[in-house]
XYZ file of C-alpha atoms in Angstrom:
706
model
C 23.694 -48.474 17.557
C 23.912 -44.769 15.786
C 22.190 -43.375 13.073
C 25.391 -43.539 11.063
C 26.244 -46.760 12.028
C 23.417 -47.955 10.749
C 24.130 -47.189 7.462
C 27.175 -49.216 7.378
C 25.802 -52.565 9.503
C 23.037 -52.052 6.751
C 24.750 -53.399 3.500
C 28.019 -54.784 5.627
C 25.303 -57.534 7.233
C 23.408 -57.657 3.789
C 23.072 -60.960 1.970
C 24.875 -61.664 -1.628
C 22.238 -59.892 -3.337
C 23.191 -56.806 -2.189
C 26.955 -56.570 -3.109
C 26.315 -54.851 -5.939
C 24.784 -52.141 -3.676
C 27.961 -52.165 -1.532
C 30.186 -51.412 -4.595
C 27.594 -49.145 -5.658
C 27.284 -46.670 -2.647
C 31.433 -47.359 -1.691
C 32.366 -45.994 -5.434
C 29.487 -43.031 -4.911
C 31.563 -41.779 -1.970
C 35.096 -42.597 -3.404
C 33.669 -40.227 -5.939
C 32.308 -37.426 -3.911
C 35.858 -37.891 -1.670
C 37.960 -36.851 -4.908
C 35.701 -34.398 -6.084
C 36.008 -32.546 -2.767
C 39.077 -33.279 -1.983
C 40.656 -31.606 -5.348
C 37.229 -28.766 -4.933
C 39.269 -28.106 -1.288
C 42.626 -27.890 -3.276
C 41.659 -26.026 -5.649
C 39.973 -23.460 -3.290
C 42.930 -23.082 -0.569
C 45.624 -21.916 -3.488
C 43.764 -19.993 -4.927
C 41.039 -18.631 -3.068
C 41.573 -15.188 -1.794
C 38.562 -14.091 0.027
C 40.046 -15.234 3.088
C 37.455 -15.591 6.477
C 35.260 -16.662 3.239
C 36.822 -18.809 1.421
C 38.720 -20.937 4.579
C 35.210 -21.803 5.822
C 34.318 -23.191 2.162
C 37.845 -25.159 1.818
C 37.148 -26.126 5.140
C 33.663 -27.299 4.624
C 35.066 -29.121 1.355
C 38.463 -30.723 2.988
C 35.632 -32.322 5.985
C 33.039 -33.584 3.222
C 36.212 -35.858 1.454
C 37.599 -36.867 4.738
C 33.599 -37.746 6.078
C 33.347 -39.613 2.112
C 36.330 -41.289 1.947
C 35.775 -42.525 5.756
C 33.013 -44.036 4.614
C 33.604 -44.935 1.376
C 36.450 -47.508 3.433
C 33.691 -48.716 5.649
C 33.960 -52.814 3.905
C 38.166 -52.628 4.489
C 37.804 -51.132 8.084
C 38.144 -53.096 11.507
C 34.499 -51.769 11.883
C 34.880 -49.875 15.693
C 34.690 -46.072 14.220
C 31.009 -45.209 14.088
C 31.412 -42.233 15.898
C 33.804 -41.090 14.315
C 31.664 -40.949 10.930
C 28.951 -38.723 13.006
C 31.618 -36.786 13.969
C 33.138 -36.117 10.536
C 29.002 -35.479 8.909
C 27.991 -32.842 11.798
C 31.659 -30.954 11.551
C 30.850 -30.809 7.514
C 27.341 -29.448 8.548
C 28.257 -27.448 10.761
C 31.409 -26.059 8.371
C 28.987 -25.549 5.531
C 26.089 -23.248 8.214
C 29.223 -21.147 9.552
C 29.855 -20.226 6.392
C 26.635 -19.295 5.527
C 25.997 -17.391 8.730
C 28.864 -15.557 8.174
C 27.630 -14.744 4.482
C 24.417 -13.766 6.744
C 26.221 -10.196 7.798
C 23.149 -8.956 9.724
C 22.339 -12.333 12.201
C 25.220 -10.222 13.543
C 25.804 -6.831 15.236
C 28.954 -4.774 15.309
C 29.945 -5.909 12.195
C 32.684 -3.013 11.839
C 33.816 -3.432 15.533
C 35.992 -6.326 14.981
C 37.464 -6.363 18.613
C 34.149 -8.072 20.113
C 31.317 -8.582 18.082
C 27.965 -9.445 19.571
C 26.268 -12.208 18.547
C 22.602 -12.369 17.739
C 20.488 -15.197 19.274
C 19.942 -16.593 16.011
C 23.313 -17.247 15.679
C 23.874 -18.687 19.156
C 20.429 -21.138 18.578
C 22.831 -22.056 16.017
C 24.994 -23.194 17.927
C 23.243 -24.574 20.202
C 22.130 -26.621 18.181
C 24.977 -28.405 16.750
C 25.912 -28.483 20.299
C 22.815 -30.761 21.055
C 23.638 -32.261 18.110
C 26.919 -33.619 19.295
C 25.557 -34.775 22.894
C 23.373 -36.692 20.825
C 25.640 -38.185 18.939
C 27.799 -39.688 22.095
C 24.809 -39.472 23.881
C 23.814 -42.407 21.466
C 26.950 -44.787 21.135
C 27.639 -44.824 24.696
C 23.953 -46.477 25.000
C 24.371 -48.502 22.237
C 27.315 -50.073 24.068
C 25.793 -50.583 26.739
C 22.385 -51.687 26.123
C 21.778 -52.552 22.465
C 18.519 -53.028 22.535
C 17.972 -49.068 22.942
C 19.863 -49.338 19.521
C 17.034 -48.130 17.137
C 15.393 -45.584 18.735
C 13.530 -43.086 16.234
C 14.265 -40.168 18.202
C 18.385 -40.560 17.076
C 17.491 -39.309 13.436
C 15.577 -35.717 14.948
C 18.956 -33.787 15.680
C 20.132 -34.417 11.445
C 16.017 -33.398 10.499
C 16.307 -30.256 12.441
C 19.822 -29.448 11.607
C 18.969 -29.839 7.600
C 15.916 -27.741 8.256
C 18.485 -25.422 9.791
C 20.346 -25.278 6.803
C 18.028 -24.783 3.860
C 16.608 -21.804 5.815
C 19.699 -20.241 5.834
C 20.455 -21.203 2.155
C 17.090 -19.881 1.472
C 17.642 -16.304 3.694
C 20.909 -15.867 1.663
C 19.338 -16.724 -2.101
C 16.080 -13.505 -1.232
C 18.037 -11.277 0.591
C 20.663 -10.877 -2.023
C 20.773 -8.283 -4.694
C 18.404 -9.419 -7.883
C 21.551 -8.207 -9.899
C 23.514 -10.404 -8.006
C 21.975 -13.254 -7.973
C 24.337 -14.810 -10.886
C 27.137 -15.548 -8.683
C 25.481 -17.141 -5.905
C 22.363 -19.237 -7.642
C 24.818 -22.088 -8.183
C 26.623 -22.586 -4.207
C 22.523 -21.991 -3.131
C 21.314 -25.147 -5.148
C 24.612 -26.864 -4.406
C 24.270 -26.612 -0.911
C 20.619 -26.310 -0.688
C 20.314 -29.903 -2.252
C 22.333 -31.220 0.133
C 20.426 -30.648 2.912
C 17.152 -30.747 1.173
C 18.117 -34.956 0.410
C 19.709 -35.251 4.282
C 16.266 -34.028 4.895
C 14.943 -36.722 2.459
C 17.568 -39.417 4.325
C 16.858 -39.205 7.503
C 13.200 -38.117 7.441
C 12.525 -41.621 5.562
C 14.984 -42.418 8.367
C 12.934 -41.003 11.143
C 9.417 -42.476 9.745
C 11.049 -46.262 9.208
C 13.163 -46.041 12.003
C 16.312 -46.696 10.118
C 18.050 -45.185 6.889
C 17.142 -46.672 3.815
C 20.374 -48.513 1.732
C 19.305 -47.581 -1.560
C 19.023 -43.873 -0.098
C 22.108 -44.014 1.500
C 24.418 -45.436 -1.504
C 22.691 -42.631 -3.938
C 23.725 -39.859 -1.250
C 27.464 -40.286 -2.578
C 26.440 -39.851 -6.027
C 24.401 -36.619 -4.978
C 27.050 -34.974 -3.356
C 29.207 -35.386 -6.415
C 26.864 -33.478 -8.372
C 27.084 -30.476 -6.232
C 30.552 -30.476 -5.611
C 30.324 -28.471 -9.032
C 28.007 -26.264 -8.478
C 29.963 -24.727 -5.584
C 33.215 -24.500 -7.587
C 31.380 -22.603 -10.291
C 30.014 -19.492 -7.971
C 33.572 -19.714 -6.013
C 34.912 -19.202 -9.614
C 32.157 -15.798 -9.992
C 32.482 -14.858 -6.314
C 36.481 -14.501 -5.654
C 35.831 -12.446 -2.417
C 32.058 -13.003 -1.513
C 31.527 -9.135 -1.461
C 27.466 -9.219 -1.820
C 25.096 -6.682 -0.453
C 23.175 -8.735 1.896
C 19.429 -7.119 3.246
C 18.001 -9.407 5.196
C 14.213 -8.377 4.970
C 12.199 -9.415 7.663
C 9.155 -10.080 5.810
C 10.934 -13.034 4.929
C 12.514 -13.515 7.979
C 8.720 -13.156 9.255
C 7.926 -16.646 7.266
C 10.711 -18.353 7.191
C 10.889 -18.009 10.774
C 7.468 -19.065 11.295
C 8.431 -22.303 8.397
C 10.906 -22.831 10.853
C 8.655 -23.129 14.399
C 5.858 -24.977 12.548
C 8.721 -27.968 11.300
C 9.979 -28.581 14.697
C 6.509 -27.815 15.856
C 5.124 -31.268 13.336
C 8.415 -32.723 14.323
C 7.158 -32.999 18.222
C 3.495 -33.629 17.465
C 4.942 -36.244 15.098
C 7.127 -37.882 17.526
C 4.226 -37.489 20.339
C 2.143 -38.987 18.269
C 4.429 -42.166 17.346
C 4.907 -43.183 21.050
C 0.978 -42.829 21.753
C 0.697 -45.570 19.085
C 3.146 -47.613 20.436
C 1.735 -47.346 23.812
C -2.210 -47.400 22.548
C -2.393 -50.871 22.277
C -5.134 -51.671 20.400
C -6.010 -47.906 20.088
C -2.579 -46.524 19.479
C -3.803 -46.074 16.014
C -6.943 -44.036 16.715
C -4.822 -41.723 19.746
C -2.322 -41.166 16.994
C -4.332 -39.579 14.168
C -6.646 -37.807 16.481
C -3.955 -36.252 18.289
C -2.216 -35.302 15.112
C -5.370 -33.815 13.323
C -5.893 -31.689 17.221
C -2.258 -30.649 17.057
C -2.375 -29.414 13.042
C -5.355 -27.234 14.043
C -3.905 -26.021 17.049
C -1.022 -24.681 14.770
C -2.890 -23.568 12.740
C -5.121 -21.084 15.254
C -1.711 -20.590 16.806
C -0.747 -19.312 13.074
C -3.705 -17.474 12.205
C -3.839 -15.670 15.314
C -3.304 -11.873 15.480
C -1.435 -11.784 18.868
C 1.201 -14.072 17.788
C 2.232 -12.695 14.469
C 2.147 -9.711 16.629
C 4.728 -11.085 19.360
C 6.939 -12.808 16.495
C 7.180 -9.454 14.515
C 8.395 -8.062 17.858
C 10.554 -10.723 18.825
C 12.433 -10.762 15.440
C 13.045 -6.783 15.412
C 14.436 -6.859 18.714
C 16.424 -10.267 18.497
C 17.960 -9.745 14.493
C 18.420 -6.695 14.203
C 19.724 -3.153 14.950
C 16.469 -0.976 14.500
C 13.092 -2.338 15.732
C 11.408 -1.402 12.327
C 12.530 -1.131 9.177
C 11.264 1.410 7.686
C 10.236 1.253 4.074
C 8.767 -1.128 4.765
C 6.704 0.213 7.377
C 6.190 3.626 5.373
C 4.593 1.370 2.371
C 2.300 0.330 4.558
C 1.587 3.300 6.259
C 1.402 5.275 3.450
C -0.694 2.652 1.620
C -3.107 2.704 4.044
C -3.826 6.557 4.834
C -4.507 5.832 0.706
C -7.087 2.990 0.574
C -10.804 4.243 -0.988
C -12.215 1.166 0.590
C -12.576 2.705 4.290
C -13.019 7.002 5.133
C -10.454 8.687 5.862
C -10.739 9.158 9.390
C -10.438 5.575 10.134
C -7.495 4.623 8.182
C -5.542 7.475 10.178
C -6.254 5.731 13.290
C -5.329 1.695 11.412
C -1.911 3.779 9.710
C -0.405 4.685 12.964
C -1.683 1.381 15.335
C 0.068 -1.256 12.864
C 2.832 1.037 13.720
C 2.725 -0.524 17.358
C 0.940 -3.313 16.892
C -2.467 -1.653 18.371
C -6.212 -3.488 17.932
C -7.410 -0.296 18.644
C -7.986 3.817 18.663
C -10.034 6.901 18.607
C -9.843 10.454 16.705
C -10.096 14.116 18.381
C -10.072 16.713 16.346
C -9.686 20.754 15.899
C -13.716 22.342 15.576
C -13.515 26.090 15.819
C -17.274 26.582 15.796
C -16.951 24.672 18.822
C -13.968 25.927 20.202
C -12.710 22.201 20.947
C -11.219 19.311 20.428
C -14.559 16.321 19.057
C -13.518 12.612 18.357
C -14.849 12.492 14.985
C -13.846 8.546 14.699
C -13.153 5.754 16.436
C -11.260 2.067 15.336
C -12.794 -0.975 17.696
C -13.401 0.924 20.642
C -16.777 1.887 21.941
C -18.486 5.152 21.390
C -16.871 8.278 23.040
C -19.100 11.467 23.259
C -16.628 13.571 25.175
C -14.653 16.677 23.618
C -11.669 18.031 24.881
C -11.376 22.578 25.235
C -8.600 23.683 22.735
C -7.234 26.316 26.129
C -7.201 22.774 28.218
C -3.761 21.977 29.465
C -3.964 19.218 27.773
C -3.661 20.180 24.316
C -1.620 22.814 25.076
C 1.118 20.602 26.515
C 0.809 18.373 23.050
C 0.863 21.328 21.027
C 3.938 22.828 22.710
C 5.711 19.972 23.023
C 4.995 17.861 19.920
C 5.220 14.437 22.604
C 3.479 11.136 21.882
C 2.116 9.992 25.577
C 2.779 6.937 26.972
C 0.002 6.909 30.031
C 2.097 3.888 31.681
C 4.632 6.093 31.837
C 2.370 9.011 33.619
C 1.261 7.013 35.639
C 4.582 6.128 37.076
C 6.780 9.392 36.393
C 4.218 12.598 36.123
C 7.237 14.888 36.197
C 8.675 13.335 33.040
C 5.097 15.600 31.723
C 5.302 18.476 33.735
C 2.517 18.057 35.924
C 0.180 17.935 32.977
C -3.743 16.671 34.039
C -5.406 13.865 31.586
C -8.729 14.541 30.744
C -11.189 12.805 33.187
C -12.370 10.537 30.555
C -8.905 9.342 28.933
C -8.632 6.238 31.628
C -11.689 5.520 30.829
C -11.031 4.242 27.688
C -10.290 0.516 28.056
C -6.047 -0.032 27.472
C -5.283 3.371 26.425
C -1.730 3.246 26.010
C -0.372 5.860 23.240
C -1.480 9.794 23.009
C -0.381 11.178 19.426
C -0.370 14.268 18.862
C -1.433 15.440 14.953
C 1.037 18.149 14.547
C 1.025 20.258 11.359
C 2.693 24.121 11.015
C 2.579 24.281 14.117
C -0.965 23.742 14.934
C -2.653 20.310 16.903
C -5.205 19.968 14.512
C -6.107 16.965 16.459
C -4.868 13.542 18.397
C -5.093 9.364 18.133
C -5.362 7.394 21.716
C -3.831 4.026 20.580
C -4.544 1.615 22.810
C -2.382 -1.410 23.926
C -0.864 -3.827 21.721
C -1.255 -7.207 20.890
C 2.276 -7.901 22.308
C 4.896 -6.420 24.623
C 6.150 -3.220 22.779
C 9.099 -1.007 24.887
C 8.703 1.857 24.166
C 11.767 3.898 23.601
C 12.978 6.723 21.357
C 12.483 5.184 18.450
C 8.722 3.831 18.600
C 8.366 7.605 20.137
C 9.663 9.034 16.706
C 7.944 7.196 14.242
C 5.275 7.981 15.987
C 5.524 11.243 16.130
C 6.712 11.579 12.275
C 3.846 9.529 11.007
C 1.573 11.584 12.789
C 2.356 15.013 11.527
C 1.853 12.887 8.267
C -1.395 11.799 9.187
C -2.220 15.105 10.026
C -1.437 16.804 6.728
C -3.723 14.023 5.142
C -6.761 14.892 6.958
C -5.810 18.707 6.361
C -6.105 18.289 2.849
C -8.470 16.191 3.451
C -10.861 18.303 5.555
C -9.783 21.602 2.979
C -11.101 19.298 0.334
C -14.266 19.190 2.807
C -14.696 23.135 2.416
C -13.930 23.147 -1.093
C -16.574 21.001 -2.348
C -18.641 23.082 0.381
C -18.284 25.849 -1.114
C -18.435 25.166 -4.426
C -22.024 23.626 -3.734
C -22.589 27.333 -2.352
C -20.705 28.861 -5.548
C -23.248 26.627 -7.557
C -26.425 27.863 -5.666
C -25.246 31.305 -5.840
C -23.946 31.407 -9.333
C -27.257 29.581 -10.866
C -29.276 32.241 -8.402
C -27.529 35.224 -9.429
C -28.421 33.785 -13.605
C -31.847 33.583 -12.864
C -32.389 37.211 -11.902
C -30.794 38.172 -14.894
C -33.716 36.114 -16.331
C -36.134 37.371 -14.864
C -34.630 41.340 -15.080
C -34.460 40.331 -18.909
C -38.782 39.014 -18.491
C -39.230 42.367 -16.718
C -37.447 44.572 -19.075
C -40.037 43.002 -21.850
C -43.343 43.559 -19.573
C -42.500 47.128 -19.042
C -42.275 47.484 -22.123
C -45.093 46.437 -23.197
C -46.636 48.348 -20.026
C -45.091 51.406 -21.843
C -46.679 50.776 -25.108
C -50.337 49.987 -23.872
C -51.155 53.436 -22.967
C -50.495 54.377 -26.314
C -51.719 50.957 -28.297
C -54.078 49.426 -25.976
C -56.539 49.531 -28.846
C -54.535 48.315 -31.580
C -55.535 44.817 -32.240
C -52.131 43.147 -33.460
C -50.820 45.064 -30.429
C -52.914 43.153 -28.419
C -52.057 40.129 -30.293
C -48.311 40.834 -29.906
C -48.967 41.533 -25.944
C -50.490 38.246 -25.724
C -47.556 36.238 -27.172
C -44.838 38.048 -25.228
C -46.531 37.197 -22.172
C -46.816 33.681 -23.586
C -43.602 33.378 -24.089
C -42.316 35.297 -20.772
C -44.948 32.241 -18.721
C -42.813 29.607 -20.342
C -39.287 30.797 -20.105
C -40.602 30.887 -16.283
C -41.202 27.253 -16.348
C -37.989 26.311 -17.813
C -36.467 28.155 -15.266
C -38.474 25.996 -12.941
C -37.222 22.967 -14.793
C -34.131 23.465 -14.780
C -34.715 24.019 -10.845
C -35.844 21.074 -10.201
C -33.701 17.422 -9.120
C -35.624 15.819 -11.599
C -34.156 18.009 -14.497
C -30.191 18.743 -13.386
C -29.081 17.293 -16.836
C -29.402 19.935 -20.110
C -31.157 18.134 -22.983
C -28.885 19.208 -26.047
C -30.306 18.124 -29.295
C -29.768 18.754 -33.004
C -31.112 22.860 -33.726
C -31.938 24.742 -36.515
C -30.647 28.110 -35.857
C -32.315 30.313 -38.471
C -35.774 29.114 -36.904
C -34.029 30.105 -33.380
C -32.676 32.710 -34.837
C -36.284 34.124 -36.434
C -38.009 33.499 -33.109
C -35.086 35.663 -31.091
C -36.097 38.462 -33.409
C -39.848 38.332 -33.223
C -39.157 38.517 -29.341
C -37.535 42.363 -29.968
C -39.445 43.941 -32.765
C -40.748 46.065 -30.545
C -37.664 47.749 -29.347
C -36.359 50.631 -30.676
C -34.005 50.162 -32.937
C -35.569 47.023 -34.162
C -33.033 44.383 -34.564
C -32.286 43.197 -38.299
C -31.878 39.224 -39.483
C -29.497 38.605 -42.654
C -29.674 34.577 -43.120
C -27.143 34.041 -45.602
C -26.909 30.314 -45.210
C -30.774 28.017 -44.317
C -30.650 24.941 -42.543
C -27.287 25.313 -40.183
C -28.036 22.385 -37.181
C -26.273 22.565 -33.894
C -26.481 20.458 -31.225
C -27.202 22.490 -27.684
C -29.844 23.260 -25.689
C -32.973 25.104 -27.127
C -33.352 27.425 -24.461
C -30.431 28.068 -23.141
C -28.773 29.026 -26.552
C -32.130 31.105 -27.072
C -30.816 32.930 -24.426
C -27.237 33.475 -24.360
C -27.886 34.471 -28.812
C -31.149 37.314 -27.016
C -28.957 38.450 -24.585
C -26.381 39.341 -26.924
C -28.911 41.436 -29.253
C -30.488 42.927 -25.680
C -27.219 44.276 -25.411
C -26.622 45.571 -28.693
C -30.245 47.034 -28.607
C -29.156 48.986 -25.275
C -25.956 50.695 -26.532
C -27.820 51.706 -29.700
C -29.349 54.875 -29.504
C -32.565 54.840 -31.673
C -31.501 55.901 -34.975
C -29.077 53.180 -34.766
C -29.191 49.698 -36.583
C -28.665 46.429 -34.857
C -27.769 43.614 -37.706
C -28.385 39.970 -37.138
C -26.342 37.542 -39.789
C -26.075 33.525 -40.311
C -24.112 32.127 -42.699
C -21.761 29.368 -42.938
C -17.736 28.845 -42.541
C -15.572 25.215 -42.888
C -18.084 23.140 -40.283
C -19.122 25.688 -38.822
C -22.058 28.227 -38.259
C -20.731 31.874 -37.778
C -23.508 34.622 -36.245
C -22.621 38.390 -36.355
C -24.585 40.629 -34.578
C -23.516 44.420 -35.208
C -24.359 47.176 -34.326
C -23.294 51.110 -34.324
C -23.477 52.340 -31.012
C -21.410 53.569 -27.982
C -19.021 50.993 -28.344
C -16.292 49.494 -25.534
C -12.771 50.360 -25.779
C -9.339 47.400 -25.966
C -8.550 47.449 -22.205
C -12.799 46.942 -21.198
C -12.965 44.406 -23.131
C -9.800 42.567 -22.496
C -10.675 43.250 -17.856
C -14.101 43.863 -18.010
C -16.337 42.460 -21.070
C -15.811 38.950 -19.958
C -16.081 38.857 -15.828
C -18.439 38.657 -13.854
C -20.699 41.256 -12.024
C -18.590 43.457 -14.044
C -21.211 45.830 -16.392
C -21.218 49.029 -18.341
C -25.331 49.276 -17.416
C -26.540 51.011 -14.403
C -28.798 48.437 -14.442
C -27.179 45.236 -15.652
C -25.453 42.535 -13.568
C -22.293 41.703 -15.660
C -23.109 38.556 -16.078
C -24.502 37.982 -18.985
C -21.872 38.076 -21.387
C -19.956 36.351 -18.878
C -22.709 33.331 -19.328
C -23.016 33.831 -22.946
C -19.078 32.791 -23.600
C -19.086 29.906 -20.889
C -21.990 27.912 -22.339
C -20.546 28.759 -26.164
C -17.402 27.511 -25.177
C -18.894 24.639 -22.969
C -20.623 23.166 -25.934
C -17.220 23.784 -28.262
C -17.464 26.208 -29.987
C -15.720 30.033 -29.676
C -16.943 34.040 -28.728
C -15.338 36.760 -30.135
C -15.930 40.319 -30.195
C -14.488 43.491 -31.911
C -15.455 46.611 -30.678
C -14.885 50.906 -30.841
C -15.391 53.583 -28.973
C -18.524 55.874 -30.383
C -18.019 53.721 -33.910
C -20.290 49.923 -33.052
C -19.540 46.377 -31.846
C -20.001 43.419 -33.575
C -20.117 39.802 -31.290
C -18.980 36.956 -33.172
C -20.827 33.585 -31.995
C -18.639 30.349 -34.421
C -20.335 26.843 -33.196
C -19.898 23.876 -34.670
C -22.277 22.489 -37.008
C -23.828 19.321 -35.659
C -22.549 15.749 -37.550
C -24.426 14.654 -40.530
C -26.474 16.922 -41.061
């Protein structure tokens, strides 16, 4: 006996205790028939959406006839179970067709209304319903000849498969509708989706217990009644059902995996059911062992990279006009290049390999020093140490043509590659398939060798162009990376050279002080005060050189900034310059002014400014150093009446490294002074006039809470 007829017999042959259930079932299907009939009339009379409206109206009318037939069963001569099943199949088919038409991307040639070409998924759905029709006819024929075979549980498998198909189509329709347009279709998705979900529940229960539950069957009429208003509400919101659909490959991939998993589990459950009833005493053990092994096998397959790769390629080839969703591919490509977990060169290989599902590859990059392309990175391939000369035919071909080389095609159609000679080592890479050039501004920066993909990929113009463009993008990343590396190295050398220059400058000042001592030693060597001052000066020079060496050591790279009394520091600086002519004078207007700085470096900066003032002033001139307070800062004023500087020199050369007015100077003292003063939050200002003198103002922020 057929599956739908079983439900009828269930309440026809029921005892008097099930009379109420029979009445409720009849009433529920009768109400559903009336509601769907009214909805179909409303759609036919007021619909303006042409094809969509016609399909939906047909589905509602088929639902009405189907429900009315079931409601009238108790008052009929029950010889039409086949009719009930065909009506239900018609209802499901029209609803499914309605969803497929709404999902326009399931068809190619949409603009060609005369000869549309159906996608394989549409053909598969049609075959499923043809199989359902054949199963209905076969089961009714078998039941009429062999009544003892009418209780086969396999009769429900087709209905379960059709319910799953409907759920997936509803899910696809909702997910791929733009967010702002979902308000118009959410109720029809809820209604049709609820219908298929309830059918899935009904027939899954029947598959498990080998018969349809009377309670679930009776409630089905009320469920269909509740669904009809939802469909009507969406119909009112969508007079033409013009909804922009964009099927996501990502979602379709998981939907396909879900559908395949459901079909697999149903088949395995059927096989387990057979083992249970054919295995005798050990049947239950065989069934549980088989089902567990089937689930483990399913998990292994789903997590297999090869299987996932094959499914992605299959979906792209058979469900879409183009092999790639360029938005998703470019986002993934950019994300891979931008990751920080792995080194950029490895990321370049991975990003290109993902485009063609390749599991491994290697990168060769240009080296001007070796005048060749060197292997600088590899991913899942053994080490390759062979380089490629820049002037080789292989590299010249890549640079001139910018072609992506298919090694398989090169072997079979070498004339396309202008008889290009491949490097001897290239075929030795296991399953090497493609060579992707990295071109930037017409220059070949390098190339990437990719291995055979996990699943078969047709190397057509689309794959070639995508790899070509992606290679150019990857080349820009690598060029930027190499430039950053070179810049970092240059900055390290610059820092080293700058530090060396400052050291030489400090040594020059120390030499000047010691030379002055030697000059005055002949004249004052018998003077005890001079002898003591000479010892103090030598000791000071030694201490300065020790501190200089400490700065150069790796353990003292960071300066120690501490609160520092400026009056004490200036007194020490002036005392060290007491043997110069003219002798600098110190005026402290405000004492106990403290700043936060490195003592030795600030002393060197201020000492250099005082020394410059002394050297720029004749012996009969004057150099005055003043310390005073201003709101929130200390001001050190260094004034001289020397030869002065022009305004043009101050603006263009004074703070420029290696520019100096002194024949023995290096021109970095004032530059270093300003850099350090600004580093600790201060300012350095200068005013000067030729032949009248110069004034330097050093403004430093006062230490907090002092």
